[in-house]
Each structure stands twice: as C-alpha cells, then as structure tokens.
C-alpha cells in the first residue's frame, strides 16, 4: 500500500501553495517520536505527514536580505495555514503539530534538542531533489526549482479526517 494519500495539490486559497498527505514512513517514524516528546504514540497509531511547498519570489538557495524577507513572508503564510489546519484537527479531538521551518522544532508542542529537517523530509516523501549550496541543503521543486519554501505538519488523525479538513480549508464552498 502506498504511503501517499494525496498527491501534491495546489491550494485554491493561497497562490502557489502546494500540499500533500502521506502516511509516515517507518524510516521517519522514530525521528518524529523523538521530536514530539509531549505526544506518546501507540505502536499501532498511524502518523500522517502533511508536507507543504510554497513558490518563492526569489531563489532561496542564495543568501541576502531579499531571501531573508521572503523566508519571513513564506513562514508567516505557512504558519497561518498550518495553525488553521491544526485548530480544525484539535476541534475533532486529534493531536496535530507543526514543525517551525526556521528551527526544525515543534511549534505548538514542547521543543527539545531533536529537530526535523524539513527539506530532507520533503525529499523522502515527495521524491523532490535537493541541491547543496554553500553547505546548505535546499529543496528543488520540479517547477519552481530552488525558488521554494518547505513546511511540514504531523497529526494522528485518520487520513479521511485530514482530507476532509484540508478540503474544508482549501475549498470551503464545497463543504
């Protein structure tokens, strides 16, 4: 059975914002459990991963004020969207949290020393290539290349609930 439950899909409400839904692969599960220390996962409990990629107005493989400002803008957009998704999942009594792309640590939960490498996670889940520029690994989107910004969230909600929540947020008139 495939780990992919929703292929990369463009949002209808945020321009150039792509998200997908995956069952957490075994190779990632132990790392996820180390990062979200406040959540105890049962052995049989599924973890759903929702990676996102946003198109950037500048190439983020370069350094500079333009890139820093763009990363701040994209971080704000991601956090607003992810917070909305988390609230919807919490309202349905499920656990959900977001990795802060700027730190690699949980945004809502307790931060520890463990971090999640969002770019590596997207590489594993989406099979998007990465590039190393000046010692930094950056994601290379199939269309947007390195003009993109990755973000990731996790939940223990069943896939059908995640898809319903994403559908409500992406196209509220349909629900």
CSV table of C-alpha atoms in Angstrom, one decimal, residues 30-128:
chain,number,residue,atom,x,y,z
A,30,UNK,CA,11.3,7.2,15.2
A,31,UNK,CA,12.6,10.7,14.4
A,32,UNK,CA,9.1,12.1,14.6
A,33,UNK,CA,8.5,10.4,18.0
A,34,UNK,CA,11.8,11.9,19.3
A,35,UNK,CA,10.7,15.4,18.2
A,36,UNK,CA,7.2,15.4,19.6
A,37,UNK,CA,8.1,14.4,23.1
A,38,UNK,CA,4.8,15.5,24.7
A,39,UNK,CA,2.9,13.1,22.5
A,40,UNK,CA,3.0,9.3,23.2
A,41,UNK,CA,2.4,7.3,20.1
A,42,UNK,CA,0.9,3.8,20.4
A,43,UNK,CA,2.8,1.3,18.3
A,44,UNK,CA,-0.3,0.8,16.1
A,45,UNK,CA,-1.1,4.5,15.9
A,46,UNK,CA,-0.7,6.0,12.4
A,47,UNK,CA,1.1,9.3,11.9
A,48,UNK,CA,0.0,11.4,9.0
A,49,UNK,CA,2.6,13.8,7.5
A,50,UNK,CA,1.5,16.9,5.5
A,51,UNK,CA,4.4,18.4,3.7
A,52,UNK,CA,3.9,21.8,2.0
A,53,UNK,CA,5.9,23.7,-0.6
A,54,UNK,CA,5.4,27.4,-1.5
A,55,UNK,CA,6.7,29.1,-4.5
A,56,UNK,CA,9.1,31.9,-3.6
A,57,UNK,CA,9.6,35.1,-5.5
A,58,UNK,CA,13.3,34.7,-5.2
A,59,UNK,CA,15.8,31.9,-5.4
A,60,UNK,CA,16.2,30.7,-1.8
A,61,UNK,CA,19.5,28.9,-2.5
A,62,UNK,CA,21.1,32.3,-2.3
A,63,UNK,CA,21.7,34.4,0.8
A,64,UNK,CA,20.8,38.0,1.3
A,65,UNK,CA,18.2,40.5,2.6
A,66,UNK,CA,15.7,39.7,-0.2
A,67,UNK,CA,15.9,36.0,0.6
A,68,UNK,CA,15.6,36.6,4.4
A,69,UNK,CA,12.5,38.8,3.9
A,70,UNK,CA,11.0,36.3,1.5
A,71,UNK,CA,11.6,33.4,4.0
A,72,UNK,CA,9.8,35.5,6.7
A,73,UNK,CA,6.8,36.1,4.4
A,74,UNK,CA,6.6,32.5,3.5
A,75,UNK,CA,7.0,31.3,7.1
A,76,UNK,CA,4.1,33.6,8.1
A,77,UNK,CA,1.9,32.2,5.3
A,78,UNK,CA,2.8,28.6,6.2
A,79,UNK,CA,2.2,29.1,9.9
A,80,UNK,CA,-1.2,30.8,9.3
A,81,UNK,CA,-2.3,27.9,7.1
A,82,UNK,CA,-0.9,25.2,9.4
A,83,UNK,CA,-2.4,26.8,12.5
A,84,UNK,CA,-5.8,26.7,10.8
A,85,UNK,CA,-5.4,23.1,9.9
A,86,UNK,CA,-4.3,22.2,13.5
A,87,UNK,CA,-7.2,24.0,15.0
A,88,UNK,CA,-9.6,22.1,12.8
A,89,UNK,CA,-8.0,18.8,13.8
A,90,UNK,CA,-7.9,19.7,17.5
A,91,UNK,CA,-11.6,20.6,17.4
A,92,UNK,CA,-12.1,17.0,16.2
A,93,UNK,CA,-10.0,15.8,19.3
A,94,UNK,CA,-6.9,14.8,17.3
A,95,UNK,CA,-3.3,15.7,18.0
A,96,UNK,CA,-1.6,17.8,15.5
A,97,UNK,CA,1.6,19.9,15.4
A,98,UNK,CA,3.7,21.8,13.0
A,99,UNK,CA,7.5,21.9,12.5
A,100,UNK,CA,8.7,25.5,12.6
A,101,UNK,CA,10.8,25.6,9.4
A,102,UNK,CA,13.1,28.2,10.9
A,103,UNK,CA,14.1,26.0,13.9
A,104,UNK,CA,13.1,22.4,12.9
A,105,UNK,CA,11.3,22.1,16.2
A,106,UNK,CA,7.6,21.7,17.2
A,107,UNK,CA,5.7,25.0,17.0
A,108,UNK,CA,2.9,24.1,19.5
A,109,UNK,CA,4.5,21.3,21.5
A,110,UNK,CA,7.5,21.2,23.7
A,111,UNK,CA,10.8,21.8,22.0
A,112,UNK,CA,13.7,19.5,22.8
A,113,UNK,CA,17.1,19.1,21.2
A,114,UNK,CA,15.8,16.9,18.4
A,115,UNK,CA,14.9,18.6,15.2
A,116,UNK,CA,13.2,17.7,11.9
A,117,UNK,CA,14.9,18.5,8.7
A,118,UNK,CA,12.0,19.7,6.6
A,119,UNK,CA,14.0,19.7,3.3
A,120,UNK,CA,15.1,16.1,3.9
A,121,UNK,CA,11.6,15.1,4.9
A,122,UNK,CA,10.2,16.6,1.6
A,123,UNK,CA,12.9,14.8,-0.3
A,124,UNK,CA,11.9,11.5,1.2
A,125,UNK,CA,8.1,12.0,1.0
A,126,UNK,CA,7.9,13.8,-2.4
A,127,UNK,CA,11.0,12.5,-4.1
A,128,UNK,CA,11.9,16.1,-4.9
